[in-house]
Short mmCIF file of C-alpha atoms and ligand atoms in Angstrom, two decimals:
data_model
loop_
_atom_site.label_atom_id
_atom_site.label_comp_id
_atom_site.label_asym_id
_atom_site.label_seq_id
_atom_site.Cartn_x
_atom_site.Cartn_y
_atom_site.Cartn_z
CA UNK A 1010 91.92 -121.68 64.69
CA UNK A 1011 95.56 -121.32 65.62
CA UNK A 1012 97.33 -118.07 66.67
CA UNK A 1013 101.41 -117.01 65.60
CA UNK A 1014 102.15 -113.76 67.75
CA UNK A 1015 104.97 -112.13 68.16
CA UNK A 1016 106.51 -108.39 68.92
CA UNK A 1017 105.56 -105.54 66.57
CA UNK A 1018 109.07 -105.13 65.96
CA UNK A 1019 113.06 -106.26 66.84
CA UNK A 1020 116.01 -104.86 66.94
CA UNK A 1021 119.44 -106.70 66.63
CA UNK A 1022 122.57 -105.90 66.18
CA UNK A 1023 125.85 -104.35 68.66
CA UNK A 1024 124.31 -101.09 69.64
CA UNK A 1025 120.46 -102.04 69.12
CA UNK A 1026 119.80 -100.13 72.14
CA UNK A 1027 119.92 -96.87 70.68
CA UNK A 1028 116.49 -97.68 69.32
CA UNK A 1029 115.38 -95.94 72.50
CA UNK A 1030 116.42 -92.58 71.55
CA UNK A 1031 113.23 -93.02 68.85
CA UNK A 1032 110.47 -94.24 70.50
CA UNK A 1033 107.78 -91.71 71.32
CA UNK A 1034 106.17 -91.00 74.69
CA UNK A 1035 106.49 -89.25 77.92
CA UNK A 1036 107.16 -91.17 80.81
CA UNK A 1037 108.78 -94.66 81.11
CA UNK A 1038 109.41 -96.85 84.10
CA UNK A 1039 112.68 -98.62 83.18
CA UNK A 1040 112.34 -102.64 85.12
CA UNK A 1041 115.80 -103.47 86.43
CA UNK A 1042 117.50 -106.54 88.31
CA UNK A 1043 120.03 -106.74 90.73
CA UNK A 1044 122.28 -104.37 89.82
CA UNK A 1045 124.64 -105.67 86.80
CA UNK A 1046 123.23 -103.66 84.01
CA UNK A 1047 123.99 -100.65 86.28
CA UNK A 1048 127.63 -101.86 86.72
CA UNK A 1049 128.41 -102.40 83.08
CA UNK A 1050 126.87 -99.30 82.23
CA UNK A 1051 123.45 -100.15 80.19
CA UNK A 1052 121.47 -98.10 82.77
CA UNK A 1053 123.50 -94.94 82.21
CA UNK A 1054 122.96 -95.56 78.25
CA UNK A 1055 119.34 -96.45 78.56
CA UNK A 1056 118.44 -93.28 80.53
CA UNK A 1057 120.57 -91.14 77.83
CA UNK A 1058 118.41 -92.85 75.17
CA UNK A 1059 115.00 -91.51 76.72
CA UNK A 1060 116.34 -88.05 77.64
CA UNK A 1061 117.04 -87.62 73.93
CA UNK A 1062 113.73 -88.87 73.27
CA UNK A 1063 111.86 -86.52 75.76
CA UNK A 1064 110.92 -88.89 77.78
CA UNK A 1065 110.85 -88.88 81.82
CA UNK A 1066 112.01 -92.10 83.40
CA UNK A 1067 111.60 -93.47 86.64
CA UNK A 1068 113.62 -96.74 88.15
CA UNK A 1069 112.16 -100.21 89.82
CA UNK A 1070 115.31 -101.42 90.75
CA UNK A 1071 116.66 -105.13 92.24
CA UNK A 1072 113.67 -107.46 91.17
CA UNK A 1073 115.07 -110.55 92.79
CA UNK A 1074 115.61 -113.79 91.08
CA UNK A 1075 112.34 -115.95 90.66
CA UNK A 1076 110.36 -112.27 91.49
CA UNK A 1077 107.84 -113.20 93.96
CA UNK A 1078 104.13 -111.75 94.06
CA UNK A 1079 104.74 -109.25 96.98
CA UNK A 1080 107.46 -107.88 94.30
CA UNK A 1081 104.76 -107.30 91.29
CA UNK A 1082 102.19 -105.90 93.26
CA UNK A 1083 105.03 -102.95 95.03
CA UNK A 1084 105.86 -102.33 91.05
CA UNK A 1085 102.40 -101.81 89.81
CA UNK A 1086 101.80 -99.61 92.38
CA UNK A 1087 104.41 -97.47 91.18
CA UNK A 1088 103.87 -97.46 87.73
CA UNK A 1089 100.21 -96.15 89.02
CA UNK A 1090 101.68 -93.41 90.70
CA UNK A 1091 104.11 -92.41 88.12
CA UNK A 1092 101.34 -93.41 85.35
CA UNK A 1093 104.33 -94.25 82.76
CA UNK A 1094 103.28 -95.14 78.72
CA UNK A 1095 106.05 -97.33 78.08
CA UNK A 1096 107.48 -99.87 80.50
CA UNK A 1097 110.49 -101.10 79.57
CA UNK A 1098 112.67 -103.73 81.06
CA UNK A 1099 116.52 -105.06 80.79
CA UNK A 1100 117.84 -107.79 82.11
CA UNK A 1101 117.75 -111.32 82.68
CA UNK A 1102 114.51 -113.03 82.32
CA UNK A 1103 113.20 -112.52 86.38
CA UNK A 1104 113.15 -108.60 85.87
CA UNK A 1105 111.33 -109.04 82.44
CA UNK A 1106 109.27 -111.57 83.59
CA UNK A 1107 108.36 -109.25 86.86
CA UNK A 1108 107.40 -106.49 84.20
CA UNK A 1109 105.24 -108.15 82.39
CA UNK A 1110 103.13 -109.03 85.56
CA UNK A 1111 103.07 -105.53 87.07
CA UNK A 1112 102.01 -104.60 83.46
CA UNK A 1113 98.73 -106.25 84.30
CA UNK A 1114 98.21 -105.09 87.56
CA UNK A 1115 98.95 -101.33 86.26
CA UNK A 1116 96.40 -101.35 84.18
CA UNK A 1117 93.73 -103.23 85.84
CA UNK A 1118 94.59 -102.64 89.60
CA UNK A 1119 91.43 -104.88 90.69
CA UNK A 1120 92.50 -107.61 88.84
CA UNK A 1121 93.79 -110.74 91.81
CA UNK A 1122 97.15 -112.87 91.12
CA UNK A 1123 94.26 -115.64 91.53
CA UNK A 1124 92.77 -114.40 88.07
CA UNK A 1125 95.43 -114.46 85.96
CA UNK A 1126 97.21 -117.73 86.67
CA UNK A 1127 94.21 -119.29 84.52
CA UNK A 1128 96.09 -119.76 80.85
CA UNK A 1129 95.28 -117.13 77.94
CA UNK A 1130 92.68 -115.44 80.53
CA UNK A 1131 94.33 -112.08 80.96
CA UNK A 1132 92.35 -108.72 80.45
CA UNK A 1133 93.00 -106.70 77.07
CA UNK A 1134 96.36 -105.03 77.56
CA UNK A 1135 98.03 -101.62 76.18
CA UNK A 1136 95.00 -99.25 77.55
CA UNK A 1137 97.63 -97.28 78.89
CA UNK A 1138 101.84 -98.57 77.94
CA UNK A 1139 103.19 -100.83 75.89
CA UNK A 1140 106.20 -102.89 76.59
CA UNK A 1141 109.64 -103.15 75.62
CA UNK A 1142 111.90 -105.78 76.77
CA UNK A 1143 115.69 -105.71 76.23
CA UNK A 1144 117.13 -109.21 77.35
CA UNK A 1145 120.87 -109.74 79.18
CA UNK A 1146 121.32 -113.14 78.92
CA UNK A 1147 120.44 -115.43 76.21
CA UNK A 1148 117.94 -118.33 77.10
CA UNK A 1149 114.61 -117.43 78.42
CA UNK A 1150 113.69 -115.09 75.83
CA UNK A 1151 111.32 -113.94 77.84
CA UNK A 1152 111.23 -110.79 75.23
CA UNK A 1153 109.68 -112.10 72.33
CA UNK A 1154 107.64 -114.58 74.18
CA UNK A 1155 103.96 -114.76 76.13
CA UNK A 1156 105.01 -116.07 79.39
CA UNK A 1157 106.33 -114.74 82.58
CA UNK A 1158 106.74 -116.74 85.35
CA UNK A 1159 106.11 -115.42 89.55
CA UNK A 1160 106.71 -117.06 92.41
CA UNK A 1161 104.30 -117.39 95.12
CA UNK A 1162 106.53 -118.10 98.15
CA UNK A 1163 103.91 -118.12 100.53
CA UNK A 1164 102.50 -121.24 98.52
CA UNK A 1165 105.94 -121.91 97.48
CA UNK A 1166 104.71 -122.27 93.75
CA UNK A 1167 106.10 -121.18 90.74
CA UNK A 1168 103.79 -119.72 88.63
CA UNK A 1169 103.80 -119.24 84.49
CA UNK A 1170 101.75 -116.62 83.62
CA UNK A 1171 100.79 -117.14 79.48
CA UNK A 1172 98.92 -114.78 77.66
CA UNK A 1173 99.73 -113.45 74.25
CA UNK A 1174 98.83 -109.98 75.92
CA UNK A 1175 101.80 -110.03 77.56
CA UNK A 1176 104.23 -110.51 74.09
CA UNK A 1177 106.13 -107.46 74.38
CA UNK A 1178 105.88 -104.92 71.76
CA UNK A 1179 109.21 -104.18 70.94
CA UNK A 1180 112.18 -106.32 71.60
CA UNK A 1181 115.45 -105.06 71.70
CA UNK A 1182 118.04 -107.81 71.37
CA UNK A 1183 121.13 -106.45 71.81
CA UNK A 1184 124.39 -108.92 71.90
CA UNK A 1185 126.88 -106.35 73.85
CA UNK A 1186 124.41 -106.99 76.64
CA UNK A 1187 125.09 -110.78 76.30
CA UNK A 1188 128.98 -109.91 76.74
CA UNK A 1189 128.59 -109.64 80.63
CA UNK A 1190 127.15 -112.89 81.37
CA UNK A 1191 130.08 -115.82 83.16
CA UNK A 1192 130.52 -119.17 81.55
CA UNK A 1193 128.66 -120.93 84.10
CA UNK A 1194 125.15 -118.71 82.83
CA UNK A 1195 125.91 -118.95 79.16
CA UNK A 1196 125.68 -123.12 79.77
CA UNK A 1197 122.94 -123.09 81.49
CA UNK A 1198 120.90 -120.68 79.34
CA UNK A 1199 122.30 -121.99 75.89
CA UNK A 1200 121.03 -125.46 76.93
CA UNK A 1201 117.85 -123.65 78.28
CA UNK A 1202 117.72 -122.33 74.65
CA UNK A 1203 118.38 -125.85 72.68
CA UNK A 1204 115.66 -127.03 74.97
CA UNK A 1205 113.18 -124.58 74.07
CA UNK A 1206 113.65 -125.80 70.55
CA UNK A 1207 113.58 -128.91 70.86
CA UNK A 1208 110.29 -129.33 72.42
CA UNK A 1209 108.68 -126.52 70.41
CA UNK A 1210 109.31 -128.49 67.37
CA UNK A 1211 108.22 -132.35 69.05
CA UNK A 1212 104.98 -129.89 70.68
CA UNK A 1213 101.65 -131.25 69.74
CA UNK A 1214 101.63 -127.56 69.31
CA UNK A 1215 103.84 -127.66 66.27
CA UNK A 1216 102.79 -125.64 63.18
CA UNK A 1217 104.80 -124.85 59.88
CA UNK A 1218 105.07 -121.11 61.57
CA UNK A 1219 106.96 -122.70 64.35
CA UNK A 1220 109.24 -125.30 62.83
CA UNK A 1221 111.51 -123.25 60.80
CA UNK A 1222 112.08 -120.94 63.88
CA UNK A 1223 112.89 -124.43 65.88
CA UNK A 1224 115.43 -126.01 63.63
CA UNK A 1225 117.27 -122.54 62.78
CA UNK A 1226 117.78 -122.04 66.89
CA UNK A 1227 118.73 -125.24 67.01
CA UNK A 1228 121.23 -125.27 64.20
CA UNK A 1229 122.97 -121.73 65.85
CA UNK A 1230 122.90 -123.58 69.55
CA UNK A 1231 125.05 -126.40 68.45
CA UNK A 1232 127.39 -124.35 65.95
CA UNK A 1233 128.28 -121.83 68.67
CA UNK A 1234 126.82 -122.68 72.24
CA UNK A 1235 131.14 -124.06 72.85
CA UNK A 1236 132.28 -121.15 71.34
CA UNK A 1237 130.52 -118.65 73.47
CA UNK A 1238 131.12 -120.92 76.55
CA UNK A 1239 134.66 -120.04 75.83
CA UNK A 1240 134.30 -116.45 75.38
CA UNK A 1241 134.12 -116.18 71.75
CA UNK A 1242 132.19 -113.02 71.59
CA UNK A 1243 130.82 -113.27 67.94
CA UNK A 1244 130.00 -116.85 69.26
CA UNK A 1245 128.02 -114.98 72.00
CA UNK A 1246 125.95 -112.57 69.81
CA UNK A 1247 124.52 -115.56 67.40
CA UNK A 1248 123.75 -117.88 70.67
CA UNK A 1249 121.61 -114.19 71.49
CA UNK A 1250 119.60 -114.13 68.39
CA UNK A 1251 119.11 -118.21 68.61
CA UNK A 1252 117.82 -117.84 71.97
CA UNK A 1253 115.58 -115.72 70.55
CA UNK A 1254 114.56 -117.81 67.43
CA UNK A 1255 113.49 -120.47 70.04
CA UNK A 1256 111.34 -117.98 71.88
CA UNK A 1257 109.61 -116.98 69.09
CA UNK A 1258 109.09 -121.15 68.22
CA UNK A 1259 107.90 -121.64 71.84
CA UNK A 1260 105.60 -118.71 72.77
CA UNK A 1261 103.44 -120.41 69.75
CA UNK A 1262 104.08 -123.99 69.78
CA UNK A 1263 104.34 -124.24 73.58
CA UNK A 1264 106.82 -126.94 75.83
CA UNK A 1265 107.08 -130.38 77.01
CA UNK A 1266 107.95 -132.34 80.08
CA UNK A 1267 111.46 -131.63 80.01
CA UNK A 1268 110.33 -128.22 81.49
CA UNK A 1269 107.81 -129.54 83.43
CA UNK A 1270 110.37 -131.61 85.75
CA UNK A 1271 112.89 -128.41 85.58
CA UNK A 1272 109.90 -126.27 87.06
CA UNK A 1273 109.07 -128.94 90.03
CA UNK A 1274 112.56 -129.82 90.39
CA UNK A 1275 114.40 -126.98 90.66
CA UNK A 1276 113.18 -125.71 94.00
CA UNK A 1277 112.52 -128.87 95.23
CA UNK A 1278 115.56 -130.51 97.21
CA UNK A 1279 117.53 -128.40 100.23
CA UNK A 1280 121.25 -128.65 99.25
CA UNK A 1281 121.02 -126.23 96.60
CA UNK A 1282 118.63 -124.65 93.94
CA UNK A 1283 119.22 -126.57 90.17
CA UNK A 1284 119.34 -124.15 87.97
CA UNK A 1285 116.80 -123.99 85.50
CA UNK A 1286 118.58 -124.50 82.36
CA UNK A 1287 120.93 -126.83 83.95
CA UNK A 1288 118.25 -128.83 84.89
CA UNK A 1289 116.49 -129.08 81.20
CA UNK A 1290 119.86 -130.42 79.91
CA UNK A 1291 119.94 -133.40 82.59
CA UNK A 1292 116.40 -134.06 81.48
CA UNK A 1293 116.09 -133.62 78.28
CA UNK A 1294 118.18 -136.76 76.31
CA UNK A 1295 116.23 -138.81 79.35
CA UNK A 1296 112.88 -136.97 78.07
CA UNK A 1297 113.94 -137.52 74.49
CA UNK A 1298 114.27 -141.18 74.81
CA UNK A 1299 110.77 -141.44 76.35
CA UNK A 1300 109.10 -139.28 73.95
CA UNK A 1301 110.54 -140.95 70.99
CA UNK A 1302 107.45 -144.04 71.18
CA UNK A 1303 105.65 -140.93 69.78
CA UNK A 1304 107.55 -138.23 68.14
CA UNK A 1305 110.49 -140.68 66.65
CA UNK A 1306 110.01 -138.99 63.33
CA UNK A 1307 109.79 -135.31 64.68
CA UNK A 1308 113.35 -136.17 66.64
CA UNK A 1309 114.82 -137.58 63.50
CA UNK A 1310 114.28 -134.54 61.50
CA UNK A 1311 116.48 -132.53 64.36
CA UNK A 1312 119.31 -135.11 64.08
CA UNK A 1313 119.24 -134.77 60.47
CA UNK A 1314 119.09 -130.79 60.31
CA UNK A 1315 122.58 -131.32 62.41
CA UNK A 1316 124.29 -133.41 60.14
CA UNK A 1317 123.55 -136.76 61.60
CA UNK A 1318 122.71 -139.98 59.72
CA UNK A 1319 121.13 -142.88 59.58
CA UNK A 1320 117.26 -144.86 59.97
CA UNK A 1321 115.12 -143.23 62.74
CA UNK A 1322 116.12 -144.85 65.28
CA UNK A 1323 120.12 -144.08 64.67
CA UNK A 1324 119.23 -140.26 64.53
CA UNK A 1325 117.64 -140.54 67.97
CA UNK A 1326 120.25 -141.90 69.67
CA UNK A 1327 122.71 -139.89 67.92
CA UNK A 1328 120.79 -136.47 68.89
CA UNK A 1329 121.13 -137.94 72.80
CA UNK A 1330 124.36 -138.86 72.05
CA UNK A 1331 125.15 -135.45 71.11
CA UNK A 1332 123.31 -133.52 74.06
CA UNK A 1333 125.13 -135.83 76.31
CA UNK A 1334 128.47 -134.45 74.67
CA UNK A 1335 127.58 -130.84 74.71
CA UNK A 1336 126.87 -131.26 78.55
CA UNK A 1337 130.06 -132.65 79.28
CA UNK A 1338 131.80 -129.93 77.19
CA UNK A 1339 129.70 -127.42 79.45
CA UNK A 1340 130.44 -129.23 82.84
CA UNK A 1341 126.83 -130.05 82.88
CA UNK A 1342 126.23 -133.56 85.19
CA UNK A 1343 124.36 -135.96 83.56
CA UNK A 1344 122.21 -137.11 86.28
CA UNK A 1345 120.77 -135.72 89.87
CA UNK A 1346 122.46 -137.88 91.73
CA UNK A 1347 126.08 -136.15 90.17
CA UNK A 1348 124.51 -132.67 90.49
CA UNK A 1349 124.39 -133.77 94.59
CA UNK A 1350 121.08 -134.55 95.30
CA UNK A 1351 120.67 -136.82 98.18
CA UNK A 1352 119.32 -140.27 97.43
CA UNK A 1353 117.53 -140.59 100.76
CA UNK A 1354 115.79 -137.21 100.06
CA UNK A 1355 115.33 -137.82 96.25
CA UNK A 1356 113.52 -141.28 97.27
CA UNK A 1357 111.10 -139.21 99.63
CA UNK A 1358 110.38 -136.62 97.56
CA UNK A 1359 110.29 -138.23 93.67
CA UNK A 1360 106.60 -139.47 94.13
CA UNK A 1361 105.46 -135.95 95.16
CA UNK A 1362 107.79 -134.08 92.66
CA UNK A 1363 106.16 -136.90 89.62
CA UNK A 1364 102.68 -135.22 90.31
CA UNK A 1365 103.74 -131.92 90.32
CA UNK A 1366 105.01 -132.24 86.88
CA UNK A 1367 102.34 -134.69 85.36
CA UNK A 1368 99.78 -131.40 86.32
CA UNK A 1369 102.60 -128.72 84.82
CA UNK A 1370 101.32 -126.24 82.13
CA UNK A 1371 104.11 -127.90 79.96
CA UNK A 1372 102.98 -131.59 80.26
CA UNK A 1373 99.67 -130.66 78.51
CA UNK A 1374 101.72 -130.53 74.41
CA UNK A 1375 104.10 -132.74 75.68
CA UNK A 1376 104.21 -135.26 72.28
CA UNK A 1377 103.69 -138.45 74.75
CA UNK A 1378 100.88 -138.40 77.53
CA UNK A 1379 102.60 -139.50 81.03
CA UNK A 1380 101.31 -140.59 83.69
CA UNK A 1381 102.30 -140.08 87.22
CA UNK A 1382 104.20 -143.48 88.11
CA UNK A 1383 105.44 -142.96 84.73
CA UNK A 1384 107.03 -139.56 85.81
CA UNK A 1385 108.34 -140.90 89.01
CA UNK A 1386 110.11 -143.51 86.60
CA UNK A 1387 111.52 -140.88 84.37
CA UNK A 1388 112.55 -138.76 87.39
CA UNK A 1389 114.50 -142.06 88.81
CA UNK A 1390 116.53 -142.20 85.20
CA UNK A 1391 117.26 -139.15 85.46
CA UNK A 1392 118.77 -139.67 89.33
CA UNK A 1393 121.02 -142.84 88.62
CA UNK A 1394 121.82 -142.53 84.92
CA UNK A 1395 119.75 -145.29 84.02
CA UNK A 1396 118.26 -146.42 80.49
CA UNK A 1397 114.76 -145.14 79.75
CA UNK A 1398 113.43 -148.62 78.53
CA UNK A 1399 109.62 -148.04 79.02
FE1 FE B 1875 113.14 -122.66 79.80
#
């Protein structure tokens, strides 16, 4: 038996947020990043909201990027002082992530970090708040989907918590948020959000529930990812509800090994953090060409729902073709070597980094099984720009 979940409800449009003058309750704890949502004025609007709607709010304020453990367990603890029945959260996906973690430990304050990093293993949620999660930037859509992902930095291992428990209840998607976010982010999280797609509809994991939700995202990505890279704000809010559409295709049909190597790489090498989104779009044509011995028709049917033509193998290579080009519109580098990671360090790390990924939760629906040397192979493409010929 399969299982399709997804939030109770969504809201969409400019000026979703006012949803929160309705909901009912009396206490909320309102999940908050590093301050930009306060700055643009969401805060103020979000705590209006609840005052109209009775309801007593209290703040957890500057959940870092990639929230760490220590950061869960201080929020639980004071959602079980305050003892808040809704916990709602705004911002990008670290924040909402971090939320949907201290949910857990809220409500079930004996549960260990240890226990829940086993997939789909999570106690019964909702014994005492749901969840609402009202996204800022438009890629992770972390708030339609089953995953949040901590970092345990005294491991220094990234987490992904999954666990349909944790799909929120209500999801406000709300493109004026979307507005705030620089050029650099909407690349990175629009190519984040084509990548999501993608590999939800190659998954082994792939269902007829899923597919529809894949090839719509991926239709809205490449129609207006440019445009809201250049500030085209109408651009902007359908690259928010596309990054949502893939959500809701991944939270069911799962990832692949183009996340697998973002997760292991993007920590990995010391002259800089790669981004995670920026990372998937180096990988993923690479990842496509590998996966193609086994998903060649699955790929096809993407090319084709884009307008390109041709036998199989021509829409393959014209879907890479076309990733390539978005990247260079979105001053994405094509390889790891351009993004400035060091050869000599690459070389020593790559076999390490390849078994990391082969053991990611993504590599597990991944459409073609890889092994480790095959990995480290991959991972070299990806360096130098080289074919993937194996
Ligand atoms: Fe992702």
């Amino acid at each position: 038996m399969m299982r399709f979940t997804l939030p109770r409800d969504m809201y969409y449009g400019k000026g979703a947020l006012e949803e929160l003058k309705h909901i009912e309750g009396k206490k909320a704890v309102l999940v908050l990043g590093g301050g930009s949502m306060k700055k643009f004025g969401f805060v103020d609007k979000v705590l209006a909201y609840l005052k109209e709607a009775g309801i007593e709010t209290t703040l957890i304020e500057n959940v870092e990027p990639d929230p760490s453990v220590e950061t869960v367990m201080k929020g639980a603890k004071v959602m079980r002082e305050f003892e808040p029945d809704w916990i709602i959260s705004m911002g990008g996906g670290s924040p909402i992530d971090a939320a949907k973690a201290m949910w857990v430990f809220y409500e079930y304050p004996d549960t260990t970090f240890e226990e829940i990093i086993q997939p789909f293993s999570f106690p019964t949620l909702r014994q005492k708040a749901k969840f609402i999660a009202i996204p800022s930037t438009s890629g992770t859509a972390t708030e339609v989907t089953a995953f949040s992902v901590i970092t345990d930095y005294s491991k220094g291992v990234k987490y992904p918590l999954a666990d349909f428990n944790i799909t929120p209840d209500i999801a406000i998607v709300d493109p004026e948020l979307a507005e705030t976010m620089p050029a650099k982010l909407v690349a990175h999280t629009g190519m984040d959000a084509l990548t999501h797609a993608i590999e939800a509809y190659v998954s082994t994991l792939n269902s007829p529930f899923t597919d529809p939700l894949a090839i719509k995202a991926i239709q809205m990505v490449f129609r207006y990812l440019p445009d809201s890279y250049s500030g085209d704000m109408a651009a902007r809010e359908q690259m928010h509800y596309a990054q949502c559409l893939a959500g809701q295709a991944f939270s069911n049909a799962l990832l692949g090994i183009t996340h697998s190597m973002a997760h292991k790489t993007g920590a990995a090498f010391s002259n800089g953090h790669i981004p995670h989104g920026c990372a998937n779009a180096i990988y993923l044509p690479y990842v496509i060409k590998f996966n193609a011995a086994n998903a060649m028709n699955r790929y096809a049917d993407i090319a084709r729902s884009v307008g390109i033509t041709g036998s199989d193998e021509e829409c393959v290579k014209g879907l890479c073709d076309k990733i390539d080009a978005y990247n260079v519109k979105l001053s994405i580098p094509k390889t790891l070597k351009e993004f400035g990671v060091l050869e000599k360090e690459f070389k020593e790390k790559v076999e390490t980094i390849a078994e990391l990924a082969v053991g990611d939760a993504c590599t597990g629906s991944n459409p073609r099984p890889i092994t480790p040397a095959e990995m480290e192979k991959l991972l070299t493409c990806t360096y130098y720009g080289t074919e993937v010929d194996f």
